[in-house]
mmCIF file of C-alpha atoms and ligand atoms in Angstrom:
data_model
loop_
_atom_site.group_PDB
_atom_site.id
_atom_site.type_symbol
_atom_site.label_atom_id
_atom_site.label_comp_id
_atom_site.label_asym_id
_atom_site.label_seq_id
_atom_site.Cartn_x
_atom_site.Cartn_y
_atom_site.Cartn_z
ATOM 1 C CA MET H 1 22.680 -12.012 61.241
ATOM 2 C CA GLU H 2 19.338 -13.227 59.931
ATOM 3 C CA ILE H 3 18.950 -14.723 56.475
ATOM 4 C CA ASN H 4 15.444 -14.527 54.997
ATOM 5 C CA LYS H 5 15.830 -13.719 51.345
ATOM 6 C CA VAL H 6 18.213 -15.631 49.089
ATOM 7 C CA GLY H 7 19.534 -14.499 45.712
ATOM 8 C CA VAL H 8 20.874 -17.094 43.286
ATOM 9 C CA LEU H 9 22.943 -16.112 40.264
ATOM 10 C CA GLY H 10 22.458 -18.526 37.381
ATOM 11 C CA CYS H 11 19.625 -21.003 36.789
ATOM 12 C CA GLY H 12 21.644 -23.858 35.272
ATOM 13 C CA LEU H 13 21.990 -27.291 36.850
ATOM 14 C CA MET H 14 23.639 -26.017 40.050
ATOM 15 C CA GLY H 15 21.822 -22.658 40.365
ATOM 16 C CA SER H 16 18.377 -24.192 39.889
ATOM 17 C CA GLY H 17 19.235 -26.941 42.387
ATOM 18 C CA ILE H 18 20.377 -24.413 44.986
ATOM 19 C CA ALA H 19 17.265 -22.282 44.409
ATOM 20 C CA GLN H 20 15.035 -25.355 44.775
ATOM 21 C CA VAL H 21 16.683 -26.412 48.022
ATOM 22 C CA ALA H 22 16.465 -22.871 49.471
ATOM 23 C CA ALA H 23 12.770 -22.496 48.558
ATOM 24 C CA THR H 24 12.030 -25.976 49.968
ATOM 25 C CA ALA H 25 13.691 -24.881 53.227
ATOM 26 C CA GLY H 26 11.260 -21.924 53.415
ATOM 27 C CA PHE H 27 13.406 -19.093 52.060
ATOM 28 C CA ASP H 28 12.169 -16.487 49.627
ATOM 29 C CA VAL H 29 14.387 -16.910 46.542
ATOM 30 C CA SER H 30 15.173 -14.663 43.556
ATOM 31 C CA VAL H 31 17.093 -16.216 40.684
ATOM 32 C CA LEU H 32 18.969 -14.005 38.227
ATOM 33 C CA GLU H 33 19.610 -15.068 34.625
ATOM 34 C CA VAL H 34 20.629 -13.226 31.477
ATOM 35 C CA GLU H 35 17.560 -14.341 29.511
ATOM 36 C CA GLN H 36 14.050 -15.527 30.394
ATOM 37 C CA LYS H 37 14.521 -18.766 28.416
ATOM 38 C CA PHE H 38 17.233 -19.928 30.877
ATOM 39 C CA LEU H 39 14.891 -19.239 33.802
ATOM 40 C CA ASP H 40 12.100 -21.179 32.082
ATOM 41 C CA LYS H 41 14.390 -24.163 31.518
ATOM 42 C CA GLY H 42 15.725 -24.141 35.091
ATOM 43 C CA PHE H 43 12.267 -23.736 36.656
ATOM 44 C CA ALA H 44 10.882 -26.585 34.522
ATOM 45 C CA GLY H 45 13.610 -28.822 35.996
ATOM 46 C CA ILE H 46 12.739 -27.643 39.519
ATOM 47 C CA GLU H 47 9.055 -28.428 38.982
ATOM 48 C CA LYS H 48 9.919 -31.927 37.748
ATOM 49 C CA SER H 49 12.156 -32.553 40.730
ATOM 50 C CA LEU H 50 9.592 -31.197 43.241
ATOM 51 C CA ALA H 51 6.937 -33.450 41.672
ATOM 52 C CA LYS H 52 9.211 -36.486 42.274
ATOM 53 C CA PHE H 53 9.732 -35.513 45.911
ATOM 54 C CA ALA H 54 5.982 -34.951 46.369
ATOM 55 C CA GLU H 55 5.272 -38.395 44.892
ATOM 56 C CA LYS H 56 7.607 -39.933 47.464
ATOM 57 C CA GLY H 57 6.145 -37.812 50.280
ATOM 58 C CA SER H 58 9.568 -36.390 51.106
ATOM 59 C CA ILE H 59 8.509 -32.710 51.130
ATOM 60 C CA LYS H 60 6.222 -31.196 53.756
ATOM 61 C CA GLU H 61 4.506 -28.679 51.477
ATOM 62 C CA THR H 62 2.955 -28.948 48.022
ATOM 63 C CA PRO H 63 5.263 -28.267 45.043
ATOM 64 C CA GLN H 64 3.055 -25.228 44.276
ATOM 65 C CA ALA H 65 3.629 -23.726 47.738
ATOM 66 C CA ILE H 66 7.413 -24.145 47.328
ATOM 67 C CA ARG H 67 7.334 -22.890 43.738
ATOM 68 C CA ALA H 68 5.505 -19.727 44.928
ATOM 69 C CA ARG H 69 8.630 -18.702 46.897
ATOM 70 C CA LEU H 70 10.774 -18.815 43.721
ATOM 71 C CA HIS H 71 11.037 -15.709 41.566
ATOM 72 C CA GLY H 72 12.963 -15.479 38.315
ATOM 73 C CA THR H 73 14.400 -12.178 37.145
ATOM 74 C CA THR H 74 16.718 -10.714 34.528
ATOM 75 C CA SER H 75 17.187 -7.479 36.521
ATOM 76 C CA ARG H 76 19.994 -7.118 39.075
ATOM 77 C CA GLN H 77 17.882 -4.564 41.012
ATOM 78 C CA ASP H 78 15.541 -7.362 42.119
ATOM 79 C CA LEU H 79 18.354 -8.782 44.251
ATOM 80 C CA ALA H 80 18.924 -5.532 46.192
ATOM 81 C CA ASP H 81 17.210 -6.735 49.393
ATOM 82 C CA CYS H 82 18.692 -10.257 49.508
ATOM 83 C CA ASP H 83 20.502 -11.333 52.697
ATOM 84 C CA ILE H 84 22.755 -13.779 50.879
ATOM 85 C CA ILE H 85 23.747 -14.023 47.216
ATOM 86 C CA ILE H 86 24.905 -17.416 45.953
ATOM 87 C CA GLU H 87 26.634 -17.310 42.593
ATOM 88 C CA ALA H 88 26.460 -20.382 40.347
ATOM 89 C CA ILE H 89 27.297 -18.984 36.914
ATOM 90 C CA ILE H 90 29.867 -20.258 34.430
ATOM 91 C CA GLU H 91 33.265 -21.358 35.897
ATOM 92 C CA ASN H 92 35.160 -18.397 34.518
ATOM 93 C CA VAL H 93 37.068 -16.015 36.795
ATOM 94 C CA ASP H 94 36.455 -12.885 34.713
ATOM 95 C CA GLU H 95 32.737 -13.536 34.253
ATOM 96 C CA LYS H 96 32.298 -14.186 37.958
ATOM 97 C CA LYS H 97 34.248 -11.082 38.980
ATOM 98 C CA LYS H 98 32.267 -8.935 36.537
ATOM 99 C CA MET H 99 29.022 -10.252 38.005
ATOM 100 C CA TYR H 100 30.073 -9.568 41.611
ATOM 101 C CA ALA H 101 31.385 -6.094 40.782
ATOM 102 C CA SER H 102 28.088 -5.148 39.124
ATOM 103 C CA LEU H 103 26.007 -6.405 42.075
ATOM 104 C CA ASP H 104 28.154 -5.003 44.897
ATOM 105 C CA PRO H 105 26.772 -1.427 44.701
ATOM 106 C CA ILE H 106 23.174 -2.710 44.322
ATOM 107 C CA VAL H 107 22.841 -5.387 47.016
ATOM 108 C CA LYS H 108 22.448 -4.171 50.618
ATOM 109 C CA LYS H 109 25.715 -3.720 52.518
ATOM 110 C CA GLU H 110 25.101 -6.389 55.190
ATOM 111 C CA ALA H 111 24.418 -9.137 52.637
ATOM 112 C CA ILE H 112 26.790 -12.091 52.362
ATOM 113 C CA PHE H 113 28.270 -12.916 48.949
ATOM 114 C CA ALA H 114 28.932 -16.609 48.285
ATOM 115 C CA SER H 115 30.299 -18.554 45.345
ATOM 116 C CA ASN H 116 29.474 -22.140 44.396
ATOM 117 C CA THR H 117 32.778 -22.423 42.535
ATOM 118 C CA SER H 118 34.384 -25.860 42.678
ATOM 119 C CA SER H 119 37.933 -24.865 41.836
ATOM 120 C CA ILE H 120 38.416 -21.114 41.363
ATOM 121 C CA SER H 121 40.015 -19.337 44.321
ATOM 122 C CA VAL H 122 37.352 -17.654 46.477
ATOM 123 C CA THR H 123 40.043 -15.166 47.512
ATOM 124 C CA GLU H 124 40.522 -14.107 43.913
ATOM 125 C CA LEU H 125 36.762 -13.611 43.499
ATOM 126 C CA LEU H 126 36.400 -11.444 46.607
ATOM 127 C CA THR H 127 38.742 -8.845 45.125
ATOM 128 C CA ALA H 128 35.794 -7.841 42.905
ATOM 129 C CA VAL H 129 33.779 -6.422 45.831
ATOM 130 C CA LYS H 130 34.144 -3.823 48.572
ATOM 131 C CA ARG H 131 32.964 -6.267 51.265
ATOM 132 C CA PRO H 132 35.728 -8.942 51.296
ATOM 133 C CA GLU H 133 34.982 -9.837 54.941
ATOM 134 C CA ARG H 134 31.436 -10.816 53.882
ATOM 135 C CA PHE H 135 32.569 -13.206 51.122
ATOM 136 C CA ILE H 136 32.621 -17.006 51.385
ATOM 137 C CA GLY H 137 32.468 -20.180 49.304
ATOM 138 C CA LEU H 138 29.372 -22.408 49.478
ATOM 139 C CA HIS H 139 30.099 -25.459 47.349
ATOM 140 C CA PHE H 140 27.133 -27.726 46.590
ATOM 141 C CA PHE H 141 27.133 -31.105 44.829
ATOM 142 C CA ASN H 142 25.264 -32.391 41.818
ATOM 143 C CA PRO H 143 22.363 -33.253 41.986
ATOM 144 C CA VAL H 144 21.899 -30.500 44.583
ATOM 145 C CA PRO H 145 18.416 -31.584 45.755
ATOM 146 C CA LEU H 146 19.749 -35.074 46.592
ATOM 147 C CA MET H 147 23.336 -34.572 47.723
ATOM 148 C CA LYS H 148 23.513 -33.806 51.429
ATOM 149 C CA LEU H 149 26.842 -31.998 51.540
ATOM 150 C CA VAL H 150 27.783 -28.340 51.331
ATOM 151 C CA GLU H 151 31.394 -27.219 51.750
ATOM 152 C CA VAL H 152 31.593 -23.880 53.583
ATOM 153 C CA VAL H 153 34.785 -22.153 52.512
ATOM 154 C CA LYS H 154 36.590 -19.538 54.605
ATOM 155 C CA THR H 155 39.155 -17.167 53.161
ATOM 156 C CA ILE H 156 41.784 -15.203 55.070
ATOM 157 C CA ALA H 157 39.503 -12.164 54.747
ATOM 158 C CA THR H 158 36.207 -13.764 55.872
ATOM 159 C CA ALA H 159 34.802 -12.453 59.195
ATOM 160 C CA SER H 160 34.084 -15.233 61.733
ATOM 161 C CA GLU H 161 30.463 -14.141 62.265
ATOM 162 C CA VAL H 162 29.861 -14.286 58.502
ATOM 163 C CA TYR H 163 31.396 -17.749 58.326
ATOM 164 C CA ASP H 164 29.285 -18.975 61.261
ATOM 165 C CA ALA H 165 26.125 -17.497 59.726
ATOM 166 C CA ALA H 166 26.881 -19.261 56.428
ATOM 167 C CA TYR H 167 27.478 -22.550 58.259
ATOM 168 C CA GLU H 168 24.121 -22.247 60.066
ATOM 169 C CA PHE H 169 22.455 -21.303 56.770
ATOM 170 C CA GLY H 170 23.840 -24.534 55.245
ATOM 171 C CA LYS H 171 22.126 -26.494 58.042
ATOM 172 C CA LYS H 172 18.857 -24.621 57.508
ATOM 173 C CA LEU H 173 18.987 -25.714 53.865
ATOM 174 C CA GLY H 174 18.836 -29.286 55.161
ATOM 175 C CA LYS H 175 22.452 -29.955 54.181
ATOM 176 C CA VAL H 176 25.372 -31.204 56.238
ATOM 177 C CA PRO H 177 27.921 -28.377 56.125
ATOM 178 C CA VAL H 178 31.645 -29.074 56.427
ATOM 179 C CA ARG H 179 34.194 -26.401 57.259
ATOM 180 C CA THR H 180 37.081 -25.921 54.875
ATOM 181 C CA SER H 181 39.405 -23.177 53.728
ATOM 182 C CA ASP H 182 40.230 -21.632 50.375
ATOM 183 C CA LYS H 183 42.708 -24.278 49.188
ATOM 184 C CA THR H 184 42.090 -25.289 45.570
ATOM 185 C CA GLY H 185 39.592 -28.170 45.325
ATOM 186 C CA PHE H 186 38.542 -27.777 48.978
ATOM 187 C CA ILE H 187 37.946 -31.240 50.529
ATOM 188 C CA VAL H 188 35.918 -33.177 47.961
ATOM 189 C CA ASN H 189 37.649 -32.291 44.709
ATOM 190 C CA ARG H 190 41.076 -32.511 46.350
ATOM 191 C CA LEU H 191 40.353 -36.226 46.829
ATOM 192 C CA LEU H 192 37.823 -36.952 44.080
ATOM 193 C CA VAL H 193 39.648 -35.423 41.091
ATOM 194 C CA PRO H 194 42.894 -37.470 41.447
ATOM 195 C CA TYR H 195 40.740 -40.596 41.920
ATOM 196 C CA MET H 196 38.775 -39.989 38.709
ATOM 197 C CA LEU H 197 41.937 -39.088 36.760
ATOM 198 C CA ASP H 198 43.642 -42.228 38.051
ATOM 199 C CA ALA H 199 40.737 -44.305 36.744
ATOM 200 C CA ILE H 200 41.382 -42.841 33.258
ATOM 201 C CA ARG H 201 45.112 -43.612 33.574
ATOM 202 C CA ALA H 202 44.313 -47.157 34.718
ATOM 203 C CA TYR H 203 42.178 -47.564 31.593
ATOM 204 C CA GLU H 204 44.914 -46.082 29.385
ATOM 205 C CA GLU H 205 47.351 -48.585 30.907
ATOM 206 C CA GLY H 206 45.046 -51.537 30.169
ATOM 207 C CA VAL H 207 44.139 -52.347 33.781
ATOM 208 C CA GLY H 208 40.526 -52.995 32.784
ATOM 209 C CA SER H 209 37.711 -51.932 30.476
ATOM 210 C CA ILE H 210 35.585 -48.895 31.261
ATOM 211 C CA GLU H 211 32.691 -51.099 32.337
ATOM 212 C CA ASP H 212 34.901 -53.351 34.463
ATOM 213 C CA ILE H 213 36.606 -50.439 36.233
ATOM 214 C CA ASP H 214 33.179 -48.906 36.929
ATOM 215 C CA ASN H 215 31.748 -52.175 38.218
ATOM 216 C CA ALA H 216 34.850 -52.825 40.314
ATOM 217 C CA MET H 217 34.550 -49.525 42.182
ATOM 218 C CA LYS H 218 30.774 -49.691 42.423
ATOM 219 C CA LEU H 219 30.536 -53.239 43.683
ATOM 220 C CA GLY H 220 33.914 -53.519 45.400
ATOM 221 C CA CYS H 221 33.694 -50.256 47.320
ATOM 222 C CA GLY H 222 29.977 -49.536 47.476
ATOM 223 C CA TYR H 223 30.269 -46.287 45.514
ATOM 224 C CA PRO H 224 26.934 -45.204 43.973
ATOM 225 C CA MET H 225 28.600 -44.704 40.559
ATOM 226 C CA GLY H 226 31.837 -46.001 39.059
ATOM 227 C CA PRO H 227 34.464 -43.354 38.129
ATOM 228 C CA PHE H 228 33.596 -43.208 34.391
ATOM 229 C CA THR H 229 29.854 -42.946 35.019
ATOM 230 C CA LEU H 230 30.637 -40.191 37.509
ATOM 231 C CA LEU H 231 32.978 -38.419 35.075
ATOM 232 C CA ASP H 232 30.229 -38.406 32.440
ATOM 233 C CA PHE H 233 27.760 -37.206 35.089
ATOM 234 C CA VAL H 234 29.969 -34.325 36.303
ATOM 235 C CA GLY H 235 30.840 -33.379 32.681
ATOM 236 C CA LEU H 236 34.196 -34.011 31.010
ATOM 237 C CA ASP H 237 34.584 -30.328 30.061
ATOM 238 C CA THR H 238 34.025 -29.342 33.699
ATOM 239 C CA THR H 239 36.494 -31.957 34.935
ATOM 240 C CA TYR H 240 39.065 -30.922 32.322
ATOM 241 C CA TYR H 241 38.734 -27.285 33.443
ATOM 242 C CA ILE H 242 39.165 -28.293 37.099
ATOM 243 C CA THR H 243 42.348 -30.263 36.262
ATOM 244 C CA HIS H 244 43.873 -27.091 34.826
ATOM 245 C CA VAL H 245 43.143 -25.027 37.908
ATOM 246 C CA MET H 246 44.359 -27.772 40.257
ATOM 247 C CA TYR H 247 47.491 -28.612 38.280
ATOM 248 C CA ASP H 248 48.319 -24.930 38.017
ATOM 249 C CA GLU H 249 48.058 -24.632 41.806
ATOM 250 C CA PHE H 250 49.876 -27.809 42.915
ATOM 251 C CA LYS H 251 52.052 -28.771 39.901
ATOM 252 C CA GLU H 252 51.510 -32.447 40.699
ATOM 253 C CA ARG H 253 50.839 -35.172 38.113
ATOM 254 C CA ARG H 254 47.893 -36.511 40.100
ATOM 255 C CA PHE H 255 45.951 -33.350 39.179
ATOM 256 C CA ALA H 256 47.016 -33.263 35.504
ATOM 257 C CA SER H 257 44.627 -34.246 32.717
ATOM 258 C CA PRO H 258 45.362 -37.648 31.120
ATOM 259 C CA PRO H 259 45.592 -37.430 27.286
ATOM 260 C CA LEU H 260 42.330 -39.369 26.781
ATOM 261 C CA LEU H 261 40.308 -36.842 28.786
ATOM 262 C CA LYS H 262 41.688 -34.056 26.626
ATOM 263 C CA ARG H 263 40.841 -35.966 23.411
ATOM 264 C CA LEU H 264 37.242 -36.554 24.486
ATOM 265 C CA VAL H 265 36.810 -32.868 25.360
ATOM 266 C CA MET H 266 38.391 -31.796 22.040
ATOM 267 C CA ALA H 267 35.883 -34.069 20.231
ATOM 268 C CA GLY H 268 33.005 -32.346 22.063
ATOM 269 C CA TRP H 269 32.178 -35.533 23.986
ATOM 270 C CA TYR H 270 31.362 -33.929 27.336
ATOM 271 C CA GLY H 271 29.509 -36.844 28.914
ATOM 272 C CA ARG H 272 25.814 -37.282 29.633
ATOM 273 C CA LYS H 273 24.862 -33.720 28.742
ATOM 274 C CA SER H 274 26.219 -34.024 25.173
ATOM 275 C CA GLY H 275 24.986 -37.597 24.665
ATOM 276 C CA ARG H 276 28.482 -39.067 24.557
ATOM 277 C CA GLY H 277 31.538 -39.292 26.787
ATOM 278 C CA PHE H 278 33.144 -42.431 28.173
ATOM 279 C CA TYR H 279 29.716 -43.933 27.472
ATOM 280 C CA ASP H 280 27.356 -43.437 24.525
ATOM 281 C CA TYR H 281 23.892 -42.362 25.704
ATOM 282 C CA ALA H 282 22.015 -42.885 22.393
ATOM 283 C CA ASP H 283 19.790 -45.188 24.458
ATOM 284 C CA PRO H 284 19.880 -43.379 27.826
ATOM 285 C CA ALA H 285 18.507 -46.383 29.706
ATOM 286 C CA ASN H 286 21.383 -48.572 28.424
ATOM 287 C CA PRO H 287 24.584 -46.511 28.102
ATOM 288 C CA ARG H 288 27.267 -48.293 26.024
ATOM 289 C CA ALA H 289 30.851 -48.052 27.230
ATOM 290 C CA GLY H 290 33.296 -46.709 24.649
ATOM 291 C CA LYS H 291 36.522 -48.426 23.531
ATOM 292 C CA PHE H 292 39.352 -45.952 23.051
HETATM 293 N N1 CAA Q 301 15.239 -34.487 42.076
HETATM 294 C C1 CAA Q 301 14.439 -35.404 42.633
HETATM 295 N N2 CAA Q 301 14.648 -36.725 42.522
HETATM 296 C C2 CAA Q 301 15.717 -37.121 41.792
HETATM 297 C C3 CAA Q 301 16.603 -36.216 41.174
HETATM 298 C C4 CAA Q 301 16.327 -34.838 41.342
HETATM 299 N N3 CAA Q 301 17.101 -33.878 40.815
HETATM 300 N N4 CAA Q 301 17.566 -36.907 40.526
HETATM 301 C C5 CAA Q 301 17.306 -38.214 40.733
HETATM 302 N N5 CAA Q 301 16.197 -38.345 41.490
HETATM 303 C C6 CAA Q 301 15.565 -39.576 41.954
HETATM 304 C C7 CAA Q 301 15.357 -40.550 40.816
HETATM 305 O O1 CAA Q 301 14.158 -40.288 40.132
HETATM 306 C C8 CAA Q 301 15.282 -41.878 41.556
HETATM 307 O O2 CAA Q 301 13.985 -42.037 42.060
HETATM 308 P P1 CAA Q 301 13.341 -43.513 42.153
HETATM 309 O O3 CAA Q 301 14.145 -44.235 43.184
HETATM 310 O O4 CAA Q 301 11.934 -43.256 42.573
HETATM 311 O O5 CAA Q 301 13.462 -44.092 40.780
HETATM 312 C C9 CAA Q 301 16.227 -41.663 42.742
HETATM 313 O O6 CAA Q 301 16.453 -40.238 42.847
HETATM 314 C C10 CAA Q 301 17.542 -42.350 42.528
HETATM 315 O O7 CAA Q 301 18.053 -41.996 41.242
HETATM 316 P P2 CAA Q 301 18.525 -43.060 40.170
HETATM 317 O O8 CAA Q 301 17.730 -44.310 40.262
HETATM 318 O O9 CAA Q 301 18.604 -42.361 38.863
HETATM 319 O O10 CAA Q 301 20.010 -43.395 40.489
HETATM 320 P P3 CAA Q 301 20.829 -43.612 41.827
HETATM 321 O O11 CAA Q 301 20.140 -44.498 42.801
HETATM 322 O O12 CAA Q 301 22.181 -43.990 41.348
HETATM 323 O O13 CAA Q 301 20.923 -42.191 42.512
HETATM 324 C C11 CAA Q 301 22.479 -40.362 42.568
HETATM 325 C C12 CAA Q 301 21.348 -41.083 41.812
HETATM 326 C C13 CAA Q 301 21.939 -39.781 43.873
HETATM 327 C C14 CAA Q 301 22.928 -39.244 41.647
HETATM 328 C C15 CAA Q 301 23.620 -41.380 42.925
HETATM 329 O O14 CAA Q 301 23.961 -42.115 41.801
HETATM 330 C C16 CAA Q 301 24.848 -40.699 43.443
HETATM 331 O O15 CAA Q 301 24.921 -40.330 44.603
HETATM 332 N N6 CAA Q 301 25.859 -40.547 42.546
HETATM 333 C C17 CAA Q 301 27.090 -39.849 42.868
HETATM 334 C C18 CAA Q 301 26.886 -38.376 42.638
HETATM 335 C C19 CAA Q 301 28.080 -37.587 43.024
HETATM 336 O O16 CAA Q 301 29.114 -38.088 43.412
HETATM 337 N N7 CAA Q 301 27.910 -36.280 42.904
HETATM 338 C C20 CAA Q 301 28.971 -35.357 43.194
HETATM 339 C C21 CAA Q 301 29.658 -35.014 41.911
HETATM 340 S S1 CAA Q 301 31.002 -33.932 42.202
HETATM 341 C C22 CAA Q 301 30.282 -32.417 42.208
HETATM 342 O O17 CAA Q 301 29.130 -32.210 42.031
HETATM 343 C C23 CAA Q 301 31.158 -31.281 42.547
HETATM 344 C C24 CAA Q 301 32.160 -30.812 41.641
HETATM 345 O O18 CAA Q 301 32.718 -29.804 41.970
HETATM 346 C C25 CAA Q 301 32.553 -31.465 40.397
#
């Protein structure tokens, strides 16, 4: 099963990162968006990132040569000859299923369908297509061009040869693939989400300030970011959504949203992307920790 052409659905933070990594690895990539302006925004981010890598000498080709393998489109037909489709649209079951159902009759029969979902059941998504044995999860991490991991998710319906091909594809992208199955949260979020939620509870219980908890985990454990910096980086709305899916699945307190997370999301304080979360990013170079 040879993969040459890659289709990416969505050109947001994750979709553009996946497209960039695939084009850098030599694949021909088509990215589907609903409007040209989203493609323009995503491709501008890719160009900035490629320029940084070129400056550091960490890519073999010029950014222009890599960029030439990336094609943006708003037409589903342009994905018909892709060998793998990686979906990275909004984390919403109905939207994702609608997207897969509309592409299934268009994209060639042998193509693999993959989802970058972090918490939605891959098994639920595959019910939208007539090729359930060719459906997998490929979960990347933010920022995709820098983070080395990809979780390769098998469902009870996935054919072994499809799973193996997806695993090999992950390696060709320059990532380290890990094998996991369709259990909510897979490996990383199963462990990371309770950790981040526990940091919020520790703060609520007066264990330490936001800055001190962040510094403690950064300097005491060698983590690249403390839990609150990471929460703001991932997005509080995204994390809050994930807590719902995980709590619904496991019914355990460790996956439930602490009240403070809910309050911040209700206030529209989603973290770095909205300029405010656990930190205030009015001066992005010097984020100020909040006191709640
Ligand atoms: N492309 C190219 N270069 C980039 C880049 C990008 N997209 N983003 C950052 N860089 C560069 C920066 O310019 C910087 O370059 P210089 O050293 O030349 O200045 C370098 O990478 C390091 O960046 P920073 O100095 O800003 O910060 P850092 O050293 O802390 O590294 C980080 C940034 C790699 C993001 C690091 O902080 C880190 O690993 N953080 C943890 C991220 C993490 O845990 N991600 C997973 C989140 S969970 C998830 O994604 C899944 C989910 O389902 C929720």
